[in-house]
Coordinates of C-alpha atoms in Angstrom, one line a residue:
M1 CA 127.1 -66.7 -4.3
I2 CA 130.5 -67.3 -2.7
K3 CA 130.4 -68.8 0.7
T4 CA 131.2 -66.4 3.6
S5 CA 133.9 -68.7 5.0
L6 CA 135.6 -68.9 1.7
K7 CA 135.4 -65.2 1.0
L8 CA 136.9 -64.3 4.4
A9 CA 139.6 -67.0 4.0
Q10 CA 140.5 -65.5 0.6
N11 CA 140.5 -61.9 2.0
T12 CA 142.8 -63.1 4.8
I13 CA 145.2 -64.8 2.4
K14 CA 145.4 -61.6 0.3
N15 CA 146.4 -59.6 3.4
F16 CA 148.5 -62.1 5.3
P17 CA 152.1 -61.3 5.9
S18 CA 154.7 -63.3 4.0
Q19 CA 156.8 -63.6 7.1
I20 CA 155.1 -64.9 10.2
N21 CA 156.2 -65.8 13.7
W22 CA 155.7 -69.0 15.7
H23 CA 152.6 -67.5 17.3
Y24 CA 149.3 -69.0 18.3
S25 CA 147.0 -66.3 16.7
Q26 CA 148.6 -66.5 13.2
A27 CA 148.6 -70.3 13.4
F28 CA 145.0 -70.3 14.5
A29 CA 143.9 -68.2 11.5
L30 CA 146.0 -70.4 9.2
R31 CA 144.3 -73.5 10.6
A32 CA 140.9 -72.0 9.9
I33 CA 141.9 -71.1 6.3
L34 CA 143.2 -74.6 5.9
E35 CA 139.9 -76.1 7.0
S36 CA 138.1 -73.8 4.5
A37 CA 140.5 -74.8 1.7
K38 CA 140.0 -78.5 2.5
A39 CA 136.2 -78.1 2.4
E40 CA 136.5 -76.5 -1.1
N41 CA 139.3 -78.9 -2.3
D42 CA 141.4 -75.7 -2.9
E43 CA 144.8 -77.1 -3.5
K44 CA 146.3 -73.7 -4.3
S45 CA 145.4 -72.3 -0.8
I46 CA 146.6 -75.4 0.9
L47 CA 150.0 -75.1 -0.9
W48 CA 150.1 -71.4 0.1
I49 CA 149.5 -72.3 3.8
K50 CA 152.2 -74.9 3.6
Q51 CA 154.7 -72.4 2.2
I52 CA 153.9 -69.9 4.9
F53 CA 154.3 -72.5 7.6
D54 CA 157.4 -74.0 6.1
S55 CA 159.1 -70.6 6.4
L56 CA 159.4 -71.3 10.1
I57 CA 160.7 -74.9 9.9
L58 CA 164.1 -76.0 8.8
N59 CA 164.6 -79.3 7.0
N60 CA 165.9 -80.9 10.2
G61 CA 162.7 -79.9 12.1
E62 CA 164.2 -77.0 13.9
I63 CA 161.6 -74.3 14.6
K64 CA 162.5 -70.6 14.0
G65 CA 161.5 -68.4 16.9
Y66 CA 160.6 -71.3 19.3
N67 CA 162.2 -71.7 22.6
R68 CA 161.2 -74.7 24.6
E69 CA 162.7 -73.3 27.8
D70 CA 160.0 -70.6 27.9
F71 CA 157.5 -73.5 28.6
N72 CA 154.8 -71.4 27.0
L73 CA 151.7 -73.4 26.2
D74 CA 150.8 -70.9 23.5
S75 CA 153.7 -72.2 21.6
I76 CA 152.1 -75.7 21.2
Q77 CA 149.2 -74.4 19.2
P78 CA 151.0 -74.0 15.8
G79 CA 151.9 -77.7 16.1
N80 CA 148.4 -78.5 14.9
L81 CA 149.5 -77.4 11.5
A82 CA 152.5 -79.7 11.7
F83 CA 150.1 -82.6 12.3
E84 CA 148.0 -81.5 9.2
F85 CA 151.0 -81.3 6.9
Y86 CA 152.6 -84.5 8.3
K87 CA 149.3 -86.3 7.4
L88 CA 149.2 -84.7 3.9
T89 CA 152.9 -85.1 3.0
G90 CA 154.5 -87.6 5.3
E91 CA 157.6 -85.3 5.5
E92 CA 159.7 -86.2 8.5
K93 CA 160.4 -82.6 9.4
Y94 CA 156.8 -82.2 10.5
K95 CA 157.1 -85.3 12.7
T96 CA 160.2 -83.9 14.3
V97 CA 158.3 -80.6 15.1
I98 CA 155.5 -82.6 16.6
Q99 CA 157.8 -84.6 18.8
K100 CA 159.7 -81.4 19.9
L101 CA 156.4 -79.8 21.1
H102 CA 155.3 -83.0 22.7
Q103 CA 158.6 -83.1 24.6
Q104 CA 157.8 -79.6 26.0
L105 CA 154.6 -80.9 27.4
K106 CA 156.3 -83.8 29.0
E107 CA 158.7 -81.4 30.7
Q108 CA 156.2 -78.6 31.3
P109 CA 156.3 -77.2 34.9
R110 CA 153.2 -78.2 36.9
T111 CA 151.2 -77.2 39.9
I112 CA 151.4 -79.5 42.9
S113 CA 148.1 -81.0 41.9
G114 CA 149.6 -81.8 38.4
G115 CA 148.2 -79.0 36.3
F116 CA 150.3 -77.4 33.6
W117 CA 151.7 -73.9 34.3
H118 CA 150.5 -71.6 31.6
K119 CA 154.1 -70.3 31.1
K120 CA 157.4 -70.5 33.0
I121 CA 157.0 -66.9 33.9
Y122 CA 153.5 -67.6 35.5
P123 CA 154.4 -70.1 38.2
W124 CA 151.7 -72.2 39.8
Q125 CA 149.1 -70.7 37.4
M126 CA 146.7 -72.6 35.1
W127 CA 145.0 -70.4 32.5
L128 CA 141.8 -71.4 30.7
N129 CA 142.9 -70.0 27.3
G130 CA 146.0 -72.1 27.5
F131 CA 143.9 -75.2 27.4
Y132 CA 143.0 -74.7 23.7
M133 CA 146.6 -74.0 22.9
Y134 CA 147.8 -77.5 23.8
A135 CA 144.8 -79.9 24.5
P136 CA 143.8 -80.8 20.9
F137 CA 147.4 -81.3 20.0
Y138 CA 148.0 -83.5 23.2
A139 CA 144.9 -85.6 22.4
R140 CA 146.0 -86.1 18.8
Y141 CA 149.5 -87.1 19.8
G142 CA 148.2 -89.5 22.4
I143 CA 146.1 -91.3 19.9
E144 CA 148.1 -91.1 16.7
F145 CA 151.5 -91.8 18.4
G146 CA 150.0 -94.4 20.8
D147 CA 150.9 -92.6 24.1
K148 CA 148.0 -93.7 26.4
E149 CA 149.4 -91.7 29.3
D150 CA 148.8 -88.5 27.3
I151 CA 145.0 -89.1 27.3
A152 CA 145.0 -89.9 31.0
D153 CA 147.0 -86.7 31.7
L154 CA 144.6 -84.7 29.5
H155 CA 141.7 -86.0 31.5
R156 CA 143.6 -84.9 34.6
Q157 CA 144.0 -81.4 33.3
I158 CA 140.2 -81.2 32.5
S159 CA 139.4 -82.4 36.0
L160 CA 141.5 -79.7 37.5
V161 CA 139.8 -77.0 35.4
E162 CA 136.4 -78.4 36.3
T163 CA 137.3 -78.5 40.0
H164 CA 139.1 -75.1 40.4
F165 CA 137.8 -72.7 37.7
K166 CA 134.1 -73.0 38.0
D167 CA 132.0 -70.0 39.1
T168 CA 129.2 -71.4 41.3
K169 CA 126.8 -68.6 40.4
T170 CA 126.9 -68.9 36.6
G171 CA 128.4 -72.3 35.9
L172 CA 131.0 -70.6 33.7
L173 CA 134.8 -70.6 34.3
F174 CA 137.2 -67.9 35.4
Q175 CA 140.2 -67.1 33.2
A176 CA 142.9 -68.4 35.6
W177 CA 143.6 -70.2 38.8
D178 CA 146.7 -69.6 41.0
E179 CA 147.3 -72.6 43.2
S180 CA 149.7 -70.6 45.4
K181 CA 147.0 -67.9 45.8
K182 CA 149.8 -65.3 45.8
Q183 CA 148.9 -63.3 42.7
L184 CA 147.3 -59.9 43.3
W185 CA 144.5 -60.8 40.9
V186 CA 143.3 -63.7 43.1
N187 CA 139.8 -63.1 44.2
G188 CA 138.9 -64.6 47.6
K189 CA 139.7 -68.2 48.7
N190 CA 139.2 -70.0 45.4
G191 CA 142.5 -68.7 43.9
C192 CA 140.7 -67.6 40.7
S193 CA 140.8 -64.4 38.7
P194 CA 137.8 -62.2 39.6
I195 CA 135.5 -62.1 36.5
I196 CA 134.4 -64.2 33.6
F197 CA 136.4 -63.2 30.5
A198 CA 134.4 -64.4 27.5
R199 CA 137.3 -65.4 25.1
A200 CA 138.9 -67.5 27.8
V201 CA 135.6 -69.5 28.1
G202 CA 135.4 -69.6 24.3
W203 CA 138.9 -71.2 24.0
Y204 CA 137.9 -73.8 26.5
A205 CA 134.6 -74.6 24.8
M206 CA 136.4 -75.0 21.4
A207 CA 139.0 -77.2 23.0
L208 CA 136.5 -79.6 24.5
V209 CA 134.7 -80.2 21.3
D210 CA 137.9 -80.4 19.2
I211 CA 139.5 -82.9 21.5
L212 CA 136.7 -85.3 20.7
D213 CA 137.8 -85.3 17.1
F214 CA 140.8 -87.4 18.1
I215 CA 139.7 -89.6 21.0
P216 CA 137.9 -92.7 19.7
N217 CA 134.9 -94.3 21.5
D218 CA 136.7 -97.6 22.2
K219 CA 137.2 -99.6 25.4
D220 CA 140.5 -97.8 26.2
N221 CA 139.1 -94.3 25.9
H222 CA 135.4 -94.6 26.5
L223 CA 135.5 -93.2 30.1
Y224 CA 137.8 -90.3 29.1
R225 CA 135.6 -89.5 26.1
N226 CA 132.4 -89.5 28.2
A227 CA 134.0 -87.2 30.8
I228 CA 134.9 -84.7 28.1
I229 CA 131.3 -84.9 26.6
K230 CA 129.9 -84.3 30.1
A231 CA 132.2 -81.3 30.7
A232 CA 131.1 -79.9 27.3
N233 CA 127.4 -80.4 28.0
L234 CA 127.7 -78.7 31.4
L235 CA 129.0 -75.6 29.6
I236 CA 126.1 -75.3 27.1
T237 CA 123.3 -73.9 29.4
P238 CA 125.6 -71.4 31.2
V239 CA 126.8 -70.1 27.8
I240 CA 123.3 -69.8 26.4
N241 CA 122.1 -68.1 29.6
C242 CA 124.6 -65.3 29.0
Q243 CA 123.7 -64.7 25.4
D244 CA 122.2 -61.3 24.6
E245 CA 118.6 -62.0 23.8
E246 CA 118.4 -59.0 21.4
N247 CA 121.4 -59.4 19.1
G248 CA 122.5 -63.0 20.0
M249 CA 126.1 -62.1 20.9
W250 CA 128.1 -62.4 24.1
Y251 CA 129.6 -59.7 26.3
Q252 CA 133.3 -59.2 26.9
V253 CA 132.7 -59.7 30.6
M254 CA 130.1 -62.5 30.7
D255 CA 128.9 -62.2 34.3
R256 CA 128.3 -58.4 34.2
P257 CA 126.2 -57.9 31.1
N258 CA 124.6 -54.6 32.2
H259 CA 127.7 -52.9 33.6
K260 CA 128.8 -49.6 32.1
G261 CA 131.3 -50.0 29.2
N262 CA 130.7 -53.7 28.6
Y263 CA 130.3 -54.6 24.9
H264 CA 129.6 -57.5 22.6
E265 CA 132.9 -59.2 21.7
T266 CA 133.1 -60.9 18.4
S267 CA 135.9 -63.5 18.8
A268 CA 134.3 -65.1 21.8
S269 CA 130.9 -65.0 20.3
A270 CA 132.2 -66.8 17.2
M271 CA 133.8 -69.4 19.5
F272 CA 130.6 -70.1 21.2
V273 CA 128.7 -70.3 17.9
Y274 CA 131.3 -72.8 16.7
F275 CA 131.0 -74.8 19.9
L276 CA 127.2 -75.0 19.9
Y277 CA 126.9 -75.9 16.2
K278 CA 129.6 -78.6 16.4
M279 CA 128.2 -80.1 19.6
N280 CA 124.9 -80.5 17.6
R281 CA 126.5 -81.7 14.4
K282 CA 128.5 -84.4 16.2
G283 CA 125.6 -85.6 18.2
Y284 CA 127.2 -84.8 21.6
I285 CA 124.3 -82.9 23.1
T286 CA 122.5 -84.7 25.9
G287 CA 119.7 -82.0 26.3
D288 CA 117.5 -80.0 24.1
S289 CA 119.3 -79.7 20.7
K290 CA 116.7 -77.5 19.3
K291 CA 117.4 -74.8 21.9
V292 CA 121.2 -75.1 21.1
I293 CA 120.7 -74.6 17.4
Q294 CA 118.4 -71.6 18.0
A295 CA 121.1 -70.0 20.1
A296 CA 123.8 -70.8 17.6
D297 CA 121.7 -69.4 14.7
K298 CA 121.0 -66.2 16.7
G299 CA 124.6 -65.8 17.6
Y300 CA 125.8 -66.3 14.0
E301 CA 123.4 -63.5 12.9
G302 CA 124.7 -61.2 15.6
I303 CA 128.3 -61.8 14.5
C304 CA 127.4 -61.2 10.9
S305 CA 126.0 -57.8 11.9
K306 CA 129.6 -56.9 13.0
L307 CA 131.0 -57.5 9.5
T308 CA 131.7 -54.7 7.2
E309 CA 132.7 -54.7 3.5
D310 CA 135.0 -52.2 1.9
K311 CA 134.9 -50.7 -1.6
D312 CA 137.1 -53.6 -2.9
G313 CA 134.7 -56.2 -1.6
N314 CA 136.9 -57.3 1.4
L315 CA 135.1 -58.4 4.5
H316 CA 136.3 -57.1 7.9
V317 CA 135.6 -58.6 11.3
N318 CA 135.1 -55.9 13.9
G319 CA 134.6 -55.7 17.6
I320 CA 137.5 -57.9 18.7
C321 CA 139.3 -57.6 22.0
D322 CA 143.0 -57.2 21.1
K323 CA 144.4 -59.1 24.1
A324 CA 143.8 -59.6 27.8
G325 CA 145.9 -61.4 30.4
L326 CA 146.9 -61.4 34.0
G327 CA 149.9 -60.4 36.0
G328 CA 153.1 -59.4 34.1
N329 CA 154.7 -56.0 33.9
P330 CA 152.9 -53.7 33.8
Y331 CA 150.7 -55.7 36.1
R332 CA 147.2 -56.7 34.8
D333 CA 144.9 -57.0 37.8
G334 CA 142.0 -58.8 36.1
S335 CA 139.5 -56.2 37.2
Y336 CA 136.3 -55.3 35.3
K337 CA 137.9 -52.0 34.4
Y338 CA 141.0 -53.8 33.0
Y339 CA 139.0 -56.0 30.6
I340 CA 136.7 -53.4 29.2
E341 CA 139.5 -50.9 28.6
Q342 CA 141.6 -53.3 26.4
P343 CA 141.8 -52.1 22.8
V344 CA 139.0 -53.2 20.5
V345 CA 140.3 -53.9 17.0
S346 CA 139.3 -55.2 13.6
D347 CA 140.6 -58.2 11.7
D348 CA 142.7 -59.6 14.6
Y349 CA 143.6 -63.2 13.7
K350 CA 141.9 -64.6 16.8
G351 CA 138.6 -63.1 15.6
I352 CA 139.1 -64.0 11.9
G353 CA 140.0 -67.6 12.8
A354 CA 137.1 -68.0 15.2
F355 CA 134.7 -66.5 12.6
I356 CA 135.9 -68.8 9.8
F357 CA 135.5 -71.9 12.1
A358 CA 132.0 -70.7 13.2
T359 CA 131.0 -70.0 9.6
L360 CA 132.2 -73.4 8.4
E361 CA 130.0 -75.1 11.1
H362 CA 127.1 -72.8 10.1
E363 CA 127.4 -73.9 6.5
L364 CA 127.5 -77.5 7.5
C365 CA 124.4 -77.2 9.6
S366 CA 122.5 -75.2 6.9

């Protein structure tokens, strides 16, 4: 029987556009497919991903559709593919891409306290989902290119998230924090957005466990590594506490599970399953690992219940929030009503990528 991760990866390849943009969601799905291909030693799929990615990169390392002056943290995420193909091929163009994106981080506007603005158009704001977009890349650069300050800075960013984003009632984290407290979505004195958006927490959870793939447990990085493991462990119980006991999934708005219109959201659920499985597989859990595995197994079963198969045998991932943000024009106020009224779609790349990653971890743990 073909593995679920491989089957979904092959479905996605078949339906993937030949022309892509320099965009985090497409790159996220491609990274997931790449991990599936590497697990199966599927050279054909690896070459296909390389060809798709190369359509955005000139031989001199220029990136089509990328503008550093936007200072958009989302634009860093595709750089993880550049790292992968630089490692596989040694081609200089990938190194040039990596260095260009790293230079953006070095020049990224910051809050007074030193946190990265999510984008230039969102001044004084840190966003939780942005953390996944740059943090694993930043960690990898710091270690592989020997920039120790990057690891110290990454630790600083995590400290700011842990200090400013935490919800004291649930132990979870809000989607965004406005240091200036001028945004209309700011709720009270803490400067945070008003509710717990599941996918934002999911991105952060994935980032924490992925960062640890790159930071070694040596004398230079021991303290930073332990701080990340601590932050990840602090997230486990709050995440499990919000899991639906009946079907194992997580709600779109995590802190209001019984409110009218709330629903089980697939991409975030897959991110949490990935996080829990990987925390266990890597030996990072400091508490009851049995409870963590039970939650991950139950969550995985719930996500699988959202899958459908068409007459051609293609798998479809359903129940994915299309997108959700804050501010902008038209203005997004971060209210409960806003989050539950965003379009729910099938086969969005954020959901596909998260589910492939979760399934790969499930298969490793089985």
